PDB file of C-alpha atoms in Angstrom:
ATOM      1  CA  GLN A 146       0.771   3.561  23.417  1.00 86.00           C
ATOM      2  CA  VAL A 147       3.578   5.956  23.278  1.00 95.00           C
ATOM      3  CA  GLN A 148       1.687   9.857  25.237  1.00 96.00           C
ATOM      4  CA  LEU A 149       3.039  13.020  25.584  1.00 97.00           C
ATOM      5  CA  VAL A 150       0.759  15.171  27.703  1.00 96.00           C
ATOM      6  CA  GLU A 151       1.084  19.093  28.495  1.00 97.00           C
ATOM      7  CA  SER A 152      -0.115  21.557  30.961  1.00 96.00           C
ATOM      8  CA  GLY A 153       0.454  25.143  31.792  1.00 97.00           C
ATOM      9  CA  GLY A 154      -0.746  26.795  29.393  1.00 97.00           C
ATOM     10  CA  GLY A 155      -3.217  29.782  29.376  1.00 97.00           C
ATOM     11  CA  LEU A 156      -3.394  33.477  29.476  1.00 98.00           C
ATOM     12  CA  VAL A 157      -0.696  35.575  31.240  1.00 98.00           C
ATOM     13  CA  GLN A 158      -0.348  39.217  30.960  1.00 98.00           C
ATOM     14  CA  ALA A 159       2.977  40.576  28.517  1.00 98.00           C
ATOM     15  CA  GLY A 160       5.687  40.656  31.332  1.00 98.00           C
ATOM     16  CA  GLY A 161       4.451  37.950  32.887  1.00 98.00           C
ATOM     17  CA  SER A 162       5.785  34.219  33.227  1.00 98.00           C
ATOM     18  CA  LEU A 163       4.673  30.939  32.609  1.00 98.00           C
ATOM     19  CA  ARG A 164       5.952  26.889  33.184  1.00 98.00           C
ATOM     20  CA  LEU A 165       4.835  24.415  30.198  1.00 98.00           C
ATOM     21  CA  SER A 166       5.248  20.794  31.200  1.00 98.00           C
ATOM     22  CA  CYS A 167       5.300  17.406  29.750  1.00 98.00           C
ATOM     23  CA  ALA A 168       5.264  14.169  30.765  1.00 97.00           C
ATOM     24  CA  ALA A 169       5.769  10.969  28.485  1.00 96.00           C
ATOM     25  CA  SER A 170       3.859   7.608  29.628  1.00 96.00           C
ATOM     26  CA  GLY A 171       3.447   4.361  28.306  1.00 95.00           C
ATOM     27  CA  SER A 172       5.831   1.812  26.827  1.00 94.00           C
ATOM     28  CA  ILE A 173       8.809   3.868  26.647  1.00 95.00           C
ATOM     29  CA  VAL A 174      12.778   2.258  26.565  1.00 94.00           C
ATOM     30  CA  SER A 175      14.451   5.554  25.655  1.00 94.00           C
ATOM     31  CA  ILE A 176      13.886   8.932  24.918  1.00 96.00           C
ATOM     32  CA  ASN A 177      16.019  11.154  23.598  1.00 96.00           C
ATOM     33  CA  ASP A 178      16.231  14.726  22.502  1.00 97.00           C
ATOM     34  CA  MET A 179      13.230  16.208  23.864  1.00 98.00           C
ATOM     35  CA  ALA A 180      11.803  19.785  22.315  1.00 98.00           C
ATOM     36  CA  TRP A 181       9.138  22.412  22.669  1.00 98.00           C
ATOM     37  CA  TYR A 182       7.436  23.772  19.245  1.00 98.00           C
ATOM     38  CA  ARG A 183       4.538  26.345  18.849  1.00 98.00           C
ATOM     39  CA  GLN A 184       2.700  27.921  16.579  1.00 98.00           C
ATOM     40  CA  ALA A 185       1.080  31.008  15.664  1.00 97.00           C
ATOM     41  CA  PRO A 186      -2.156  31.372  13.327  1.00 92.00           C
ATOM     42  CA  GLY A 187      -1.342  31.564  10.211  1.00 94.00           C
ATOM     43  CA  LYS A 188       2.596  30.273  10.525  1.00 96.00           C
ATOM     44  CA  GLN A 189       4.604  27.608  10.112  1.00 97.00           C
ATOM     45  CA  ARG A 190       5.407  25.643  13.132  1.00 97.00           C
ATOM     46  CA  GLU A 191       8.588  26.865  15.178  1.00 97.00           C
ATOM     47  CA  LEU A 192      11.046  25.109  16.745  1.00 98.00           C
ATOM     48  CA  VAL A 193      11.681  26.832  20.260  1.00 98.00           C
ATOM     49  CA  ALA A 194      14.035  25.276  22.220  1.00 98.00           C
ATOM     50  CA  THR A 195      15.563  21.893  22.404  1.00 98.00           C
ATOM     51  CA  ILE A 196      17.624  19.543  25.163  1.00 98.00           C
ATOM     52  CA  THR A 197      19.555  16.661  24.389  1.00 97.00           C
ATOM     53  CA  TYR A 198      19.448  13.310  27.577  1.00 94.00           C
ATOM     54  CA  GLY A 199      22.779  14.828  28.983  1.00 93.00           C
ATOM     55  CA  GLY A 200      20.863  18.093  29.590  1.00 95.00           C
ATOM     56  CA  SER A 201      22.451  20.775  26.048  1.00 98.00           C
ATOM     57  CA  THR A 202      19.810  23.132  25.114  1.00 98.00           C
ATOM     58  CA  ASN A 203      19.691  25.222  22.011  1.00 98.00           C
ATOM     59  CA  TYR A 204      17.112  28.193  21.528  1.00 98.00           C
ATOM     60  CA  ALA A 205      14.777  30.036  19.264  1.00 98.00           C
ATOM     61  CA  GLY A 206      16.836  33.533  19.013  1.00 98.00           C
ATOM     62  CA  SER A 207      13.095  35.036  19.628  1.00 97.00           C
ATOM     63  CA  VAL A 208      13.123  33.390  22.912  1.00 98.00           C
ATOM     64  CA  LYS A 209      16.904  32.760  23.882  1.00 97.00           C
ATOM     65  CA  GLY A 210      17.539  34.981  27.400  1.00 97.00           C
ATOM     66  CA  ARG A 211      13.663  34.338  28.218  1.00 98.00           C
ATOM     67  CA  PHE A 212      13.104  30.555  28.371  1.00 98.00           C
ATOM     68  CA  THR A 213      14.849  27.752  29.496  1.00 98.00           C
ATOM     69  CA  ILE A 214      13.557  24.022  28.717  1.00 98.00           C
ATOM     70  CA  SER A 215      15.000  21.342  31.344  1.00 98.00           C
ATOM     71  CA  ARG A 216      14.444  17.461  32.071  1.00 97.00           C
ATOM     72  CA  ASP A 217      14.383  15.057  34.351  1.00 95.00           C
ATOM     73  CA  ASN A 218      14.487  11.637  32.873  1.00 93.00           C
ATOM     74  CA  GLY A 219      13.825   9.640  35.824  1.00 93.00           C
ATOM     75  CA  LYS A 220      10.195  10.960  35.552  1.00 94.00           C
ATOM     76  CA  ASN A 221      10.504  11.925  31.809  1.00 95.00           C
ATOM     77  CA  THR A 222       9.181  15.008  31.299  1.00 97.00           C
ATOM     78  CA  VAL A 223      10.147  17.857  29.688  1.00 97.00           C
ATOM     79  CA  ALA A 224       9.807  21.751  31.071  1.00 98.00           C
ATOM     80  CA  LEU A 225       9.736  25.296  29.414  1.00 98.00           C
ATOM     81  CA  GLN A 226       9.707  27.882  31.568  1.00 98.00           C
ATOM     82  CA  MET A 227       8.609  31.434  30.052  1.00 98.00           C
ATOM     83  CA  SER A 228       9.403  34.857  31.413  1.00 98.00           C
ATOM     84  CA  SER A 229       9.163  37.921  29.786  1.00 98.00           C
ATOM     85  CA  LEU A 230       6.685  37.415  28.061  1.00 98.00           C
ATOM     86  CA  LYS A 231       5.833  39.053  24.758  1.00 98.00           C
ATOM     87  CA  PRO A 232       2.534  39.007  22.829  1.00 98.00           C
ATOM     88  CA  GLU A 233       4.660  37.726  19.765  1.00 97.00           C
ATOM     89  CA  ASP A 234       4.454  34.571  22.536  1.00 98.00           C
ATOM     90  CA  THR A 235       1.096  33.750  21.747  1.00 98.00           C
ATOM     91  CA  ALA A 236       1.112  30.229  20.369  1.00 98.00           C
ATOM     92  CA  VAL A 237       0.003  26.781  20.880  1.00 98.00           C
ATOM     93  CA  TYR A 238       3.455  25.288  22.211  1.00 98.00           C
ATOM     94  CA  TYR A 239       3.866  21.413  21.289  1.00 98.00           C
ATOM     95  CA  CYS A 240       6.029  19.315  23.169  1.00 98.00           C
ATOM     96  CA  ASN A 241       8.109  17.036  21.277  1.00 98.00           C
ATOM     97  CA  ALA A 242       9.720  14.069  22.083  1.00 97.00           C
ATOM     98  CA  ASP A 243      12.568  11.718  20.021  1.00 97.00           C
ATOM     99  CA  LEU A 244      12.028   7.950  20.897  1.00 96.00           C
ATOM    100  CA  LEU A 245      11.876   4.564  21.056  1.00 96.00           C
ATOM    101  CA  GLY A 246       8.463   3.008  22.862  1.00 94.00           C
ATOM    102  CA  GLY A 247       5.639   1.333  21.842  1.00 92.00           C
ATOM    103  CA  SER A 248       5.717  -1.565  19.811  1.00 92.00           C
ATOM    104  CA  SER A 249       8.327   0.340  17.352  1.00 93.00           C
ATOM    105  CA  ARG A 250      11.946  -0.675  17.099  1.00 94.00           C
ATOM    106  CA  MET A 251      13.152   2.623  16.312  1.00 95.00           C
ATOM    107  CA  PHE A 252      13.011   5.837  17.340  1.00 96.00           C
ATOM    108  CA  ALA A 253      10.563   8.405  16.416  1.00 95.00           C
ATOM    109  CA  ARG A 254       8.655  11.727  17.086  1.00 96.00           C
ATOM    110  CA  TYR A 255       6.288  12.160  19.390  1.00 96.00           C
ATOM    111  CA  TRP A 256       3.889  14.425  19.757  1.00 97.00           C
ATOM    112  CA  GLY A 257       1.552  16.105  22.702  1.00 97.00           C
ATOM    113  CA  GLN A 258      -1.841  17.506  22.216  1.00 96.00           C
ATOM    114  CA  GLY A 259      -0.593  21.248  22.015  1.00 97.00           C
ATOM    115  CA  THR A 260      -1.117  23.878  24.478  1.00 97.00           C
ATOM    116  CA  GLN A 261      -1.991  27.474  23.639  1.00 98.00           C
ATOM    117  CA  VAL A 262      -0.498  30.271  25.830  1.00 98.00           C
ATOM    118  CA  THR A 263      -2.012  33.702  25.123  1.00 98.00           C
ATOM    119  CA  VAL A 264       0.273  36.171  25.454  1.00 98.00           C
ATOM    120  CA  SER A 265      -2.332  39.907  26.875  1.00 97.00           C
ATOM    121  CA  SER A 266      -0.746  42.784  26.034  1.00 92.00           C
TER     122      SER A 266
END
């Protein structure tokens, strides 16, 4: 079945950088948009960045200019390059993809397991 696997989370000092990666695997037919979300303790899940199949991107205002989302359609991967990190960026980051795969005949949203990003001050 379809699986999204994330990597790259960890502990970083404020002002530092991290690169998150997410690889989709399984019986994937096609992937449309991909995205990164995050959820801090006690807060709702927040959309961080999106990228279409063609490479058009959108960012939350809080990360614009600091984060960059990218994808490799050949490898079915999406990455989030995070720079100038702030303590308020601390959250569990989730990979998301709108894809056609598995036993489904329709596109559906799939989620990664989440990876912890902690930014110390």
